[in-house]
Amino acid sequence: MDGVIKSIFTFILILEFIIGNLGNSFIVLVNCIDWVKRRKISLVDQLLIALAISRISLVWSIFGSWCVSVVFPALFATEKLLRMLTNIWTVTNHFSVWLATILGTFYFLKIANFSNSIFLYLKWRVKKVVLVLLLVTLVLLFLNILLINIHINASINGYRGNMTCSSASCNFIRFSSAIALTSTVFILIPFTLSLATFLLLSFSLWKHRKKMQHTVKGYRDVSTKAHRGVMQTVITFLLLYAVFFLTFFVSIWISERLKENQIIILSEMMGLAYPSGHSCVLILGNKKLRQASLSVLWWLRYRFKDGELSGHKEFRESS
């Protein structure tokens, strides 16, 4: 039974790894090609590129941690590797969440319609708002890394004090709980901001539909579609990240029933779900990326049919 569970987890983990790399690499590639063609790049495309790069780094850091835990399990408990892997995950995860939040905030300020003076002030200075949020991100990242390293030092000192097998397992669980709690506290700020953005967008959409009932239908549909597109992107991000943290804590709570390697792979499997899944949502929600993905799919379909016809032709000639 343990072997079956491990095989299922491994298959899902590798599938998420492939989807995460393909999806985020596609976002970077399409926007960079467009940048070269136009010789200029918009702020939203800059955010998408930065977000995709952070997601690729996050996917590789999680997958790398899993590979080390499977191939070299003894190295996973060493001080240098534990510190390196944890800090890399903290940095990439921090930027992944914050850049998604900043992107959602940018869309909110561009699309939402409110007559409030504070909102209008921020709407007219959206680039400065993005810059301030990036600076806040760096400050919080510094504090996050500081606390994470304090937990790492405490975990290593505890392991050196008692090196029995049972104490090592308990120490790993305590360390995982401390990392999860610290990360949750720092992620709570962008998560709350994204949730507030979603609620305000919902209210803006309701106001817009109520106001535009007697206006031209085409204009109303365009604005409504823009509202819904951004709301879908934000709510998907919130749901995926909420599921990630919920499953991470559940895996720690049921750690007595699972082996240590199963806890690691379950946590990393759920850690890959949101950077991989959210990249697909970003592609479908962005007109340029969606059209580029459809073009790639049509090209692959044409190449597949062309190859199939060539194969039949060669078979008939040989017969």
XYZ file of C-alpha atoms in Angstrom:
319
model
C 0.000 0.000 0.000
C 2.863 2.366 0.852
C 4.411 1.661 -2.545
C 1.156 2.482 -4.369
C 0.706 5.789 -2.493
C 4.318 6.744 -3.161
C 3.968 5.895 -6.875
C 0.798 8.023 -7.197
C 2.409 10.961 -5.399
C 5.537 10.653 -7.556
C 3.534 10.573 -10.806
C 1.527 13.681 -9.815
C 4.699 15.478 -8.700
C 6.492 14.842 -12.015
C 3.378 15.839 -14.006
C 3.118 19.117 -12.062
C 6.820 19.726 -12.606
C 6.438 19.338 -16.387
C 3.290 21.516 -16.549
C 4.885 24.195 -14.358
C 8.003 24.405 -16.515
C 6.129 24.381 -19.833
C 3.470 26.880 -18.749
C 5.769 29.431 -17.151
C 8.441 29.089 -19.850
C 5.724 29.722 -22.440
C 4.718 32.948 -20.646
C 8.332 34.170 -20.613
C 8.959 33.187 -24.241
C 5.817 34.815 -25.682
C 6.324 38.084 -23.799
C 10.046 38.252 -24.658
C 9.330 37.676 -28.367
C 6.677 40.403 -28.253
C 9.180 42.669 -26.476
C 11.769 42.150 -29.226
C 9.203 42.750 -31.987
C 7.710 45.915 -30.485
C 10.975 47.137 -28.907
C 8.993 48.106 -25.826
C 7.305 46.243 -22.998
C 4.293 47.131 -20.878
C 4.238 47.001 -17.088
C 1.849 44.051 -17.040
C 4.162 42.059 -19.343
C 7.112 42.868 -17.057
C 5.148 41.549 -14.085
C 4.151 38.418 -15.999
C 7.764 37.700 -16.985
C 9.027 38.255 -13.427
C 6.214 36.103 -12.014
C 6.870 33.284 -14.503
C 10.621 33.312 -13.764
C 9.954 33.156 -10.017
C 7.538 30.269 -10.610
C 10.110 28.362 -12.691
C 12.657 28.861 -9.889
C 10.089 27.715 -7.309
C 9.174 24.612 -9.323
C 12.848 23.643 -9.683
C 13.589 24.301 -5.987
C 10.699 22.068 -4.868
C 11.550 19.349 -7.383
C 15.232 19.579 -6.448
C 14.399 19.151 -2.755
C 12.378 16.054 -3.566
C 15.187 14.578 -5.694
C 17.706 15.117 -2.893
C 15.351 13.528 -0.324
C 14.924 10.458 -2.574
C 18.435 9.984 -4.017
C 20.552 11.332 -1.124
C 18.318 11.201 1.999
C 21.326 11.522 4.326
C 22.302 14.846 2.725
C 18.812 16.232 3.370
C 19.566 16.434 7.090
C 22.926 18.195 6.719
C 23.148 21.802 7.869
C 24.426 23.383 4.646
C 21.973 21.665 2.306
C 19.002 22.151 4.639
C 19.795 25.841 4.977
C 20.341 26.273 1.228
C 17.176 24.443 0.127
C 14.985 26.144 2.726
C 16.283 29.628 1.889
C 15.888 29.054 -1.866
C 12.302 27.875 -1.332
C 11.580 30.862 0.921
C 12.879 33.403 -1.616
C 11.209 31.854 -4.679
C 7.924 31.223 -2.869
C 7.921 34.771 -1.458
C 8.376 36.393 -4.871
C 5.924 33.976 -6.500
C 3.129 34.942 -4.112
C 3.916 38.660 -3.947
C 4.301 39.118 -7.716
C 0.938 37.380 -8.250
C -0.570 39.738 -5.667
C 0.999 42.800 -7.323
C -0.292 41.621 -10.714
C -3.797 41.260 -9.279
C -3.556 44.718 -7.703
C -2.435 46.191 -11.039
C -5.420 44.641 -12.844
C -7.729 45.865 -10.086
C -6.542 49.478 -10.348
C -6.784 49.384 -14.158
C -10.217 47.771 -14.464
C -12.249 48.638 -11.346
C -14.418 51.756 -11.316
C -14.814 53.706 -8.070
C -15.322 57.411 -7.464
C -13.409 57.330 -4.181
C -10.595 59.922 -4.098
C -8.050 57.494 -2.600
C -8.798 54.896 -5.279
C -8.501 57.508 -8.057
C -5.197 58.724 -6.595
C -3.812 55.175 -6.674
C -5.304 54.486 -10.117
C -3.499 57.468 -11.651
C -0.215 56.406 -10.021
C -0.375 52.669 -10.649
C 3.345 52.400 -11.511
C 4.303 54.010 -8.197
C 1.928 51.659 -6.373
C 3.661 48.670 -7.992
C 7.089 50.066 -7.059
C 6.047 50.611 -3.413
C 4.654 47.071 -3.205
C 7.936 45.704 -4.570
C 9.885 47.603 -1.906
C 7.547 46.264 0.796
C 8.137 42.788 -0.622
C 11.916 43.132 -0.209
C 11.614 44.317 3.406
C 9.300 41.436 4.325
C 11.571 38.977 2.514
C 14.515 40.072 4.666
C 12.486 39.521 7.861
C 11.188 36.192 6.569
C 14.684 34.859 5.812
C 15.894 36.051 9.217
C 13.187 34.102 11.082
C 13.566 31.039 8.852
C 17.297 30.853 9.639
C 16.564 31.169 13.352
C 14.321 28.084 13.054
C 17.014 26.258 11.066
C 19.620 26.976 13.771
C 17.220 25.791 16.490
C 16.450 22.600 14.526
C 20.132 21.798 13.941
C 21.017 22.425 17.596
C 18.127 20.183 18.682
C 19.266 17.420 16.340
C 22.847 17.601 17.632
C 21.609 17.440 21.225
C 19.654 14.223 20.658
C 20.587 12.097 17.623
C 18.255 9.121 18.128
C 15.987 8.035 15.272
C 12.717 8.949 17.031
C 14.012 12.351 18.120
C 15.235 13.082 14.571
C 11.756 12.334 13.206
C 10.113 14.541 15.857
C 12.668 17.246 15.146
C 11.814 17.119 11.423
C 8.094 17.476 12.193
C 8.711 20.408 14.557
C 10.952 22.059 11.975
C 8.340 21.610 9.206
C 5.656 23.055 11.494
C 7.815 26.075 12.352
C 8.608 26.755 8.671
C 4.928 26.400 7.725
C 3.810 28.738 10.511
C 6.439 31.382 9.690
C 5.668 31.247 5.973
C 1.938 31.478 6.661
C 2.380 34.627 8.745
C 4.344 36.374 5.980
C 2.078 35.110 3.185
C -1.014 36.244 5.092
C -0.374 39.862 4.000
C -0.425 39.267 0.204
C -3.172 36.669 0.633
C -5.345 39.216 2.464
C -4.558 41.861 -0.163
C -5.556 39.467 -2.962
C -8.765 38.588 -1.126
C -9.600 42.288 -0.683
C -8.880 42.842 -4.395
C -11.283 40.050 -5.325
C -14.055 41.407 -3.089
C -13.615 44.958 -4.407
C -13.625 43.700 -7.998
C -16.851 41.832 -7.291
C -18.402 45.006 -5.886
C -17.122 47.030 -8.868
C -18.640 44.511 -11.285
C -21.987 44.648 -9.471
C -21.974 48.469 -9.590
C -20.974 48.468 -13.250
C -23.734 46.060 -14.312
C -26.300 48.018 -12.361
C -25.154 51.345 -13.849
C -24.822 50.168 -17.459
C -28.197 48.437 -17.805
C -29.460 51.070 -20.236
C -26.173 51.683 -22.048
C -24.806 50.159 -25.235
C -24.652 46.404 -24.830
C -21.274 45.920 -26.514
C -19.481 48.282 -24.126
C -21.121 46.670 -21.142
C -20.064 43.184 -22.286
C -16.416 44.235 -22.815
C -16.112 45.776 -19.346
C -17.962 42.904 -17.681
C -15.694 40.395 -19.437
C -12.602 42.278 -18.227
C -13.896 42.237 -14.630
C -14.676 38.526 -14.753
C -11.340 37.631 -16.346
C -9.351 39.311 -13.578
C -11.627 37.879 -10.882
C -11.098 34.350 -12.214
C -7.309 34.817 -12.137
C -7.332 36.190 -8.576
C -9.768 33.644 -7.130
C -7.864 30.733 -8.731
C -4.636 31.978 -7.146
C -6.370 32.274 -3.750
C -7.896 28.806 -3.958
C -4.693 27.091 -5.113
C -2.594 28.716 -2.428
C -5.196 28.044 0.275
C -5.281 24.361 -0.733
C -1.475 24.248 -0.630
C -1.220 25.540 2.927
C -4.171 23.484 4.128
C -2.680 20.264 2.783
C 0.749 21.201 4.119
C -0.642 21.530 7.645
C -2.768 18.399 7.294
C 0.321 16.414 6.246
C 2.023 17.558 9.457
C -1.009 16.771 11.631
C -1.243 13.209 10.260
C 2.527 12.736 10.312
C 2.216 9.947 12.869
C 0.392 7.818 10.267
C 2.724 8.660 7.385
C 6.402 7.956 6.967
C 8.795 10.903 6.726
C 9.397 10.467 2.976
C 5.617 10.443 2.368
C 5.254 13.705 4.312
C 7.991 15.280 2.175
C 6.531 14.173 -1.165
C 2.960 15.145 -0.165
C 4.099 18.625 0.887
C 6.131 19.101 -2.286
C 3.347 17.753 -4.488
C 0.938 20.341 -3.102
C 3.676 22.976 -3.250
C 3.904 22.430 -7.013
C 0.131 22.579 -7.544
C -0.289 26.340 -7.316
C 2.710 27.565 -9.417
C 1.867 24.985 -12.103
C -1.911 25.396 -12.084
C -1.898 29.190 -11.831
C 0.356 29.498 -14.900
C -2.329 27.757 -16.975
C -4.950 30.170 -15.622
C -2.736 33.155 -16.522
C -2.341 31.856 -20.087
C -6.088 31.340 -20.518
C -6.909 34.710 -18.931
C -4.500 36.773 -21.051
C -5.609 37.435 -24.655
C -2.103 37.509 -26.128
C -0.985 34.357 -24.311
C -4.242 32.554 -25.113
C -3.938 33.316 -28.829
C -0.284 32.233 -28.832
C -1.158 28.954 -27.092
C -3.922 28.258 -29.621
C -1.468 28.949 -32.456
C 1.000 26.456 -30.946
C -1.738 23.830 -30.548
C -2.877 24.284 -34.163
C 0.733 24.024 -35.357
C 1.286 20.828 -33.362
C -1.958 19.409 -34.688
C -0.936 20.220 -38.276
C 2.542 18.726 -37.786
C 1.046 15.588 -36.248
C -1.389 15.128 -39.157
C 1.354 15.880 -41.688
C 3.627 13.288 -40.069
C 0.798 10.763 -39.988
C 0.053 11.256 -43.692
C 3.750 10.958 -44.563
C 3.944 7.725 -42.617
C 0.934 6.255 -44.495
C 2.427 7.342 -47.822
C 5.780 5.703 -47.062
C 3.991 2.531 -45.953
C 2.012 2.342 -49.203
C 5.121 2.915 -51.316
C 7.024 0.194 -49.475
C 4.092 -2.199 -49.953
